mmCIF file of C-alpha atoms and ligand atoms in Angstrom:
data_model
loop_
_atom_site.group_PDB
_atom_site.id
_atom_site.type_symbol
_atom_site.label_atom_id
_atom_site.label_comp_id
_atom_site.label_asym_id
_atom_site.label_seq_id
_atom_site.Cartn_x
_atom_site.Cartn_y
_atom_site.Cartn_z
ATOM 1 C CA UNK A 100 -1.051 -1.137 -2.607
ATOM 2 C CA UNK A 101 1.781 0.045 -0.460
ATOM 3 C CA UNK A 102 3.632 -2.315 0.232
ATOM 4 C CA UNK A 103 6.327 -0.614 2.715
ATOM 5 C CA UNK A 104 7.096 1.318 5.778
ATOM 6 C CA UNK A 105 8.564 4.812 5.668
ATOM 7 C CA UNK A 106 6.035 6.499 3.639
ATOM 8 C CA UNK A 107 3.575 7.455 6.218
ATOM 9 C CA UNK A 108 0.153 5.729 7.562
ATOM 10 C CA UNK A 109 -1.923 7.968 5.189
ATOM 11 C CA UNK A 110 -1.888 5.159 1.882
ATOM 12 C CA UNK A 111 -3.207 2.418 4.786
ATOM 13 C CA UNK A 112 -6.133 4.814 5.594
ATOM 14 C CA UNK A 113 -9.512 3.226 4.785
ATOM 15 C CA UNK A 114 -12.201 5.151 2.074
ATOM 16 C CA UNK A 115 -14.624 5.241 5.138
ATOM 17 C CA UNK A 116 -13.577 6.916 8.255
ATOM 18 C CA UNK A 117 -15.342 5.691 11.593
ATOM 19 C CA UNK A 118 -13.641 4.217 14.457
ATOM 20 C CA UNK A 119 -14.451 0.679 13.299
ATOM 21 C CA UNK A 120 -12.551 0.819 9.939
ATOM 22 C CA UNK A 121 -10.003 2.945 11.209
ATOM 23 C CA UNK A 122 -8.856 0.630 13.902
ATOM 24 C CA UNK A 123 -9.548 -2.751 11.112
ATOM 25 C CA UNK A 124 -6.681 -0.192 8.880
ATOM 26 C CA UNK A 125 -4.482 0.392 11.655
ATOM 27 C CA UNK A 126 -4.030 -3.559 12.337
ATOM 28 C CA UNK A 127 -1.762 -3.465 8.904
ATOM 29 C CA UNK A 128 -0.204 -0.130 8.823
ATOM 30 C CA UNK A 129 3.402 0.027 7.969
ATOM 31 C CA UNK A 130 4.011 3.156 7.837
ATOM 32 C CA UNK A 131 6.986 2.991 9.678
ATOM 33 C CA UNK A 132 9.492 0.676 10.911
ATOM 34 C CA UNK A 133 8.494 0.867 14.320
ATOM 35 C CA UNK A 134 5.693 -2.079 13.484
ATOM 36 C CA UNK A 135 8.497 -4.737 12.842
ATOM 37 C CA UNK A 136 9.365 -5.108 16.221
ATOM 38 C CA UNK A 137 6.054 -4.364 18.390
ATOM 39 C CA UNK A 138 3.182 -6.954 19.179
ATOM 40 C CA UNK A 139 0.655 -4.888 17.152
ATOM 41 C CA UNK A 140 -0.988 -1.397 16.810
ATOM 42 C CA UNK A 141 -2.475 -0.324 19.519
ATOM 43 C CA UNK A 142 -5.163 2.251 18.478
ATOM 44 C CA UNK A 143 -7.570 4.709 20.402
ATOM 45 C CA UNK A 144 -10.132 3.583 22.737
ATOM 46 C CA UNK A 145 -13.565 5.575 23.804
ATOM 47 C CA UNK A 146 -16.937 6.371 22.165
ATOM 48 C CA UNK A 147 -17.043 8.031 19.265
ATOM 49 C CA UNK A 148 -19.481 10.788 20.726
ATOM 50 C CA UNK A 149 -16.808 11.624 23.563
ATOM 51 C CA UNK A 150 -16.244 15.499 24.750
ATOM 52 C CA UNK A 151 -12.290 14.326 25.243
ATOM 53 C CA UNK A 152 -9.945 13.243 23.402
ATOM 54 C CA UNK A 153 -6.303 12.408 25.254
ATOM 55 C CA UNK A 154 -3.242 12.034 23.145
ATOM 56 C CA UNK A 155 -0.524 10.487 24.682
ATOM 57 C CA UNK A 156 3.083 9.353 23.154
ATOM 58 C CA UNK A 157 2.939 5.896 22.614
ATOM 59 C CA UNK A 158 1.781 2.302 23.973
ATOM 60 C CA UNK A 159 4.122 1.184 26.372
ATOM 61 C CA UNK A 160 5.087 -2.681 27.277
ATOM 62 C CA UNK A 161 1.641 -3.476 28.677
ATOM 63 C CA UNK A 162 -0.340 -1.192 26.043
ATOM 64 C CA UNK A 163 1.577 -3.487 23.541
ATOM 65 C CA UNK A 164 0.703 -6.893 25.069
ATOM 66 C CA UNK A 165 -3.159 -6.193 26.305
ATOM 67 C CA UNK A 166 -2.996 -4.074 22.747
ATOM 68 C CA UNK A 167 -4.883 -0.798 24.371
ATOM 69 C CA UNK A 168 -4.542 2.357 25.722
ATOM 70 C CA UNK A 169 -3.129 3.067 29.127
ATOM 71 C CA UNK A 170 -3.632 0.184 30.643
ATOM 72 C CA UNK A 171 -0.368 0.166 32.744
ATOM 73 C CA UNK A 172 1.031 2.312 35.675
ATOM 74 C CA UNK A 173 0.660 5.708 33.886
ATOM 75 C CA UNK A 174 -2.599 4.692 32.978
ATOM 76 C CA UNK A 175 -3.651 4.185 36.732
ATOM 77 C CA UNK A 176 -2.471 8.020 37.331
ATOM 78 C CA UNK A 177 -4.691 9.316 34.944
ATOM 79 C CA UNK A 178 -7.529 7.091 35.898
ATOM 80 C CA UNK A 179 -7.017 8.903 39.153
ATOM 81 C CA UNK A 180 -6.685 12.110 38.031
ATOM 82 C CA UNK A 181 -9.827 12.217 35.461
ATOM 83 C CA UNK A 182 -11.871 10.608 38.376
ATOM 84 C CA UNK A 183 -10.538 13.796 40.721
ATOM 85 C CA UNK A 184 -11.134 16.593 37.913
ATOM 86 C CA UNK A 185 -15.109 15.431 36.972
ATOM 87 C CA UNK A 186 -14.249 13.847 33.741
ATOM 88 C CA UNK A 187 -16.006 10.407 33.218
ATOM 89 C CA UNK A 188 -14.973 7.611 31.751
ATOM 90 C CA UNK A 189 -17.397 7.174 28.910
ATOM 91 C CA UNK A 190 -16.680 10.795 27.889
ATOM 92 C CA UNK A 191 -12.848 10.177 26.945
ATOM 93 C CA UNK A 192 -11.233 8.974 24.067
ATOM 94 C CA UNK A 193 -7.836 7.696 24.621
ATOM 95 C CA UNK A 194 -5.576 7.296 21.785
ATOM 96 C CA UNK A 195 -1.789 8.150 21.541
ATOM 97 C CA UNK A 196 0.678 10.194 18.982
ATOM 98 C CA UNK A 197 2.483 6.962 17.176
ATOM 99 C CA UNK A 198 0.386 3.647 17.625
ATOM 100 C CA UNK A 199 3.534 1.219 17.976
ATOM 101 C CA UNK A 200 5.512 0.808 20.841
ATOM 102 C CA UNK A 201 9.250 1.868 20.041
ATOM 103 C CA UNK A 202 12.007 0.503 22.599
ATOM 104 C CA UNK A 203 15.085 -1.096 22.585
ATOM 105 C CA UNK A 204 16.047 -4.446 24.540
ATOM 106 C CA UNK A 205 18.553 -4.694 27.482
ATOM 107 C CA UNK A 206 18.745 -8.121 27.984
ATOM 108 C CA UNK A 207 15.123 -9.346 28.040
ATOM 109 C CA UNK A 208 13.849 -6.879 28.978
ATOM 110 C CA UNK A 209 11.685 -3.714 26.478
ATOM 111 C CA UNK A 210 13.040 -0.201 27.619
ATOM 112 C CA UNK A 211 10.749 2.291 26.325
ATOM 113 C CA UNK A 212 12.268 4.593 23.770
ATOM 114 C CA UNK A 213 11.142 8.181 22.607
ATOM 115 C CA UNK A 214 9.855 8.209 19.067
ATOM 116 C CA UNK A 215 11.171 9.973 16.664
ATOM 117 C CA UNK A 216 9.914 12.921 14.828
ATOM 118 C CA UNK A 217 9.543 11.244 11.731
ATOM 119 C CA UNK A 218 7.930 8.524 13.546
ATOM 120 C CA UNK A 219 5.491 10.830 14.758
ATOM 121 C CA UNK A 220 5.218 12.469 11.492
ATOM 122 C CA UNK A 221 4.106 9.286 9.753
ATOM 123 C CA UNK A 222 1.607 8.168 12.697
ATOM 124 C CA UNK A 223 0.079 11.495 12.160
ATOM 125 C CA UNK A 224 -2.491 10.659 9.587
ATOM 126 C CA UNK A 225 -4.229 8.208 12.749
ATOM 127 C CA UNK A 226 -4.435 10.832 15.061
ATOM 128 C CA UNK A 227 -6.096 13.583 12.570
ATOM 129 C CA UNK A 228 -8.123 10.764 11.412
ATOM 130 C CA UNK A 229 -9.949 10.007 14.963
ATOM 131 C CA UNK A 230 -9.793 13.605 15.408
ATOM 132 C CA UNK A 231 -12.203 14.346 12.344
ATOM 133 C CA UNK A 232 -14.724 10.977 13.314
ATOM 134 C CA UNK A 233 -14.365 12.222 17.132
ATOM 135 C CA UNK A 234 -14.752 15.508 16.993
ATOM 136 C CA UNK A 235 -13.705 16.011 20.419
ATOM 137 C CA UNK A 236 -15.023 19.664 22.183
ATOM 138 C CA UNK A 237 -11.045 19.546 24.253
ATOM 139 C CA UNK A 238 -7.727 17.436 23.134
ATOM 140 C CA UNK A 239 -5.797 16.857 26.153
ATOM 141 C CA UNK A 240 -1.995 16.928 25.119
ATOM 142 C CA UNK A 241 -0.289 14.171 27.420
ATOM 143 C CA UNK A 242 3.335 15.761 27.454
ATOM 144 C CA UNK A 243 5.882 16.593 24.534
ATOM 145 C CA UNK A 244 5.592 14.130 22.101
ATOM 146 C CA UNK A 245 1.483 14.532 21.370
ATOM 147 C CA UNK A 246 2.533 18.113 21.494
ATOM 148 C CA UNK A 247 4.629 17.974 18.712
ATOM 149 C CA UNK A 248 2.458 16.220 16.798
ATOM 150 C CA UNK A 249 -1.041 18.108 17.585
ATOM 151 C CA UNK A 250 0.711 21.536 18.124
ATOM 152 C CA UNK A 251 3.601 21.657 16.505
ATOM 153 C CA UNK A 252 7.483 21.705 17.014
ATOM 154 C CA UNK A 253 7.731 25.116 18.814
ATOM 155 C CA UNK A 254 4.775 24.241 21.658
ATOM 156 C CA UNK A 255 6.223 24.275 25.064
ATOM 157 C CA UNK A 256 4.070 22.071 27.380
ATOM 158 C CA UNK A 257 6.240 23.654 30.646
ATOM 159 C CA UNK A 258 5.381 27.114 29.227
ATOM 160 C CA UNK A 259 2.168 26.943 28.290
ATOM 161 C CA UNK A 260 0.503 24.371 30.202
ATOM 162 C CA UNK A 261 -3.376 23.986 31.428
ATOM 163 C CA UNK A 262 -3.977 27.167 28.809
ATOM 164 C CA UNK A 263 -6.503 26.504 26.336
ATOM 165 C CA UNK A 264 -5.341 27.073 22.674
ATOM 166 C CA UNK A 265 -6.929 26.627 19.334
ATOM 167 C CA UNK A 266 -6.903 23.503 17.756
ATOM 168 C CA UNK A 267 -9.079 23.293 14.605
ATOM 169 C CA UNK A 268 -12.738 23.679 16.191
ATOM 170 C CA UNK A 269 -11.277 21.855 19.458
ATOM 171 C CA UNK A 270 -9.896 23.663 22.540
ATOM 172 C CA UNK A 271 -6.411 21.925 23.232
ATOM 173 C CA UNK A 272 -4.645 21.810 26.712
ATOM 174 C CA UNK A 273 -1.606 20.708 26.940
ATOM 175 C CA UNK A 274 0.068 18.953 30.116
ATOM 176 C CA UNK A 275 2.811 16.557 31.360
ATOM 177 C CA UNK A 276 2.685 12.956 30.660
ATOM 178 C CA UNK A 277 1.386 10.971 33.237
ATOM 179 C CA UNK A 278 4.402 8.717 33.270
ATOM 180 C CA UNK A 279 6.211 12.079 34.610
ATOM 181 C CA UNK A 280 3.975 12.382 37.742
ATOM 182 C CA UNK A 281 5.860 9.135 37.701
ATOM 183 C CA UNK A 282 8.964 9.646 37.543
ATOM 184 C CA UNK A 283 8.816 13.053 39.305
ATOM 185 C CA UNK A 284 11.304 13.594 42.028
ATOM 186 C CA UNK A 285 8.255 15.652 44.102
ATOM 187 C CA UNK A 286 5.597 12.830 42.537
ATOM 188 C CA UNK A 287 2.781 15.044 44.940
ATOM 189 C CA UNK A 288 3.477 18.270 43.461
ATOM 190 C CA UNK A 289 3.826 16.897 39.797
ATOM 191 C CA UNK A 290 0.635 15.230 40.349
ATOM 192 C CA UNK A 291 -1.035 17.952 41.623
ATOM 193 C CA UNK A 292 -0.120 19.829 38.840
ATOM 194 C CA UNK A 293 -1.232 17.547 36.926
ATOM 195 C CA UNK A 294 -4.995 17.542 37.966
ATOM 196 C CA UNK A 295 -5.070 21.233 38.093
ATOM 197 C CA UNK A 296 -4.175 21.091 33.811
ATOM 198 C CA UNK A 297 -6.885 18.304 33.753
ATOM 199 C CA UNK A 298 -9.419 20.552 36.003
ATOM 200 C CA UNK A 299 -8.266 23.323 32.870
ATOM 201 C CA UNK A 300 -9.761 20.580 30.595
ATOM 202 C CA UNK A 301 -12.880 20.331 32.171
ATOM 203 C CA UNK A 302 -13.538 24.201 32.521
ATOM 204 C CA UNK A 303 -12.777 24.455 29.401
ATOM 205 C CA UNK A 304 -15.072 21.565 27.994
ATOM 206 C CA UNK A 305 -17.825 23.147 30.149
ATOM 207 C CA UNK A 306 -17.454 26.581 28.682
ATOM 208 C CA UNK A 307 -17.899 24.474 25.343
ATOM 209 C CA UNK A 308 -21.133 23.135 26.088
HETATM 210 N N1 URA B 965 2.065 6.058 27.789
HETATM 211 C C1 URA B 965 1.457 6.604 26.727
HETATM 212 O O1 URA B 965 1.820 7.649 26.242
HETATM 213 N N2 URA B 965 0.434 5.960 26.201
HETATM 214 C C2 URA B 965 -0.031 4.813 26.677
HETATM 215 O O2 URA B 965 -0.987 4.300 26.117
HETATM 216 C C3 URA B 965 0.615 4.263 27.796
HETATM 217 C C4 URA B 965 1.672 4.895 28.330
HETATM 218 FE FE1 SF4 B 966 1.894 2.878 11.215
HETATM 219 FE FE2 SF4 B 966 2.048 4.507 13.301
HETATM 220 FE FE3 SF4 B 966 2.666 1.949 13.581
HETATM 221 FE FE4 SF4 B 966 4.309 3.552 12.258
HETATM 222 S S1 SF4 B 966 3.789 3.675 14.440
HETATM 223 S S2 SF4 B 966 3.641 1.501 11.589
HETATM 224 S S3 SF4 B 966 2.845 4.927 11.222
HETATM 225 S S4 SF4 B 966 0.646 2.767 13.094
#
């Protein structure tokens, strides 16, 4: 058995591959450092018959304590936002590029931290995992880091946002993390450019169908 981090998730993958023993796996990955210091893996969330799949980065500090998927402020945005574009609830997988949440301490408190791109490298065998037991008809690319992993080091989301591309027999579309509506110094504009990528989605899923 592998017994150490920095060789990748893929020796912690399970022989079967369904959401059930996927998520049992990901409870003891070590495929990087990055589970030394979080709470626990935080995998995807959604039915495994869902039409979307959205990748974000990473859990944040209350995806690491509840231990799921956007369950904190950039979570409410795209709550919002899917409710505003047509896409239910129970047709959306959540799940995000690296399955730890990386951040360094100032004083008490967890300041997020970008992961790297080996840490997205090794997380990568999760992601292409649920994409394969998914099967999603459109991945919705949550900003640069599930870009990277998903489409590669030379995607640019501000280029070539809301634009349906390949990916395997998916449609991908790429936006801007929620968590930059956020921090957006016009948040109204940001966030309606936002829903107009995630409108992109839907088309796109419907075109699908
Ligand atoms: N940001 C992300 O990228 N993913 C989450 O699950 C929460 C915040
Ligand atoms: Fe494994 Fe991903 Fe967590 Fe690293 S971030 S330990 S690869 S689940």
């Amino acid at each position: 058995m592998a017994t150490d981090s920095n060789n990748g998730a893929a020796p912690f993958l399970p022989d079967r591959l369904d959401l059930g023993s996927l998520r049992a796996a990901a409870a003891g990955c070590r495929g990087c450092d990055l589970y030394r210091h979080a709470t626990a893996t935080v995998f995807g969330d959604g039915p495994p018959d869902a039409r979307f799949m959205l990748v974000g980065e990473q859990p944040g500090d209350q995806e690491d304590r509840k231990g799921a998927p956007f369950v904190g402020p950039a979570g409410r945005v795209l709550d919002r936002a899917l409710e505003e574009a047509g896409i239910e609830r129970d047709d959306v997988y959540l799940t995000n590029a690296v399955k730890h949440f990386s951040f360094t301490l100032r004083g008490k408190r967890r300041i997020h931290q970008k992961p790297t791109a080996a840490e997205i490298d090794a997380c990568r065998p999760w992601l292409t995992a649920e994409l394969a037991v998914v099967r999603p008809d459109v991945v919705v690319v949550l900003g640069a880091t599930a870009a990277r992993s998903l489409l590669g080091p030379g995607f640019r989301v501000t280029k070539q946002r809301g634009v349906p591309v390949p990916l395997g027999e998916a449609l991908a579309v790429a936006t801007i993390h929620p968590s930059a509506v956020l921090r957006a110094p016009d948040r109204e504009a940001a966030y309606a450019g936002f829903l107009a990528d995630l409108k992109a989605a839907a088309r796109a899923a419907d075109e699908a169908a």
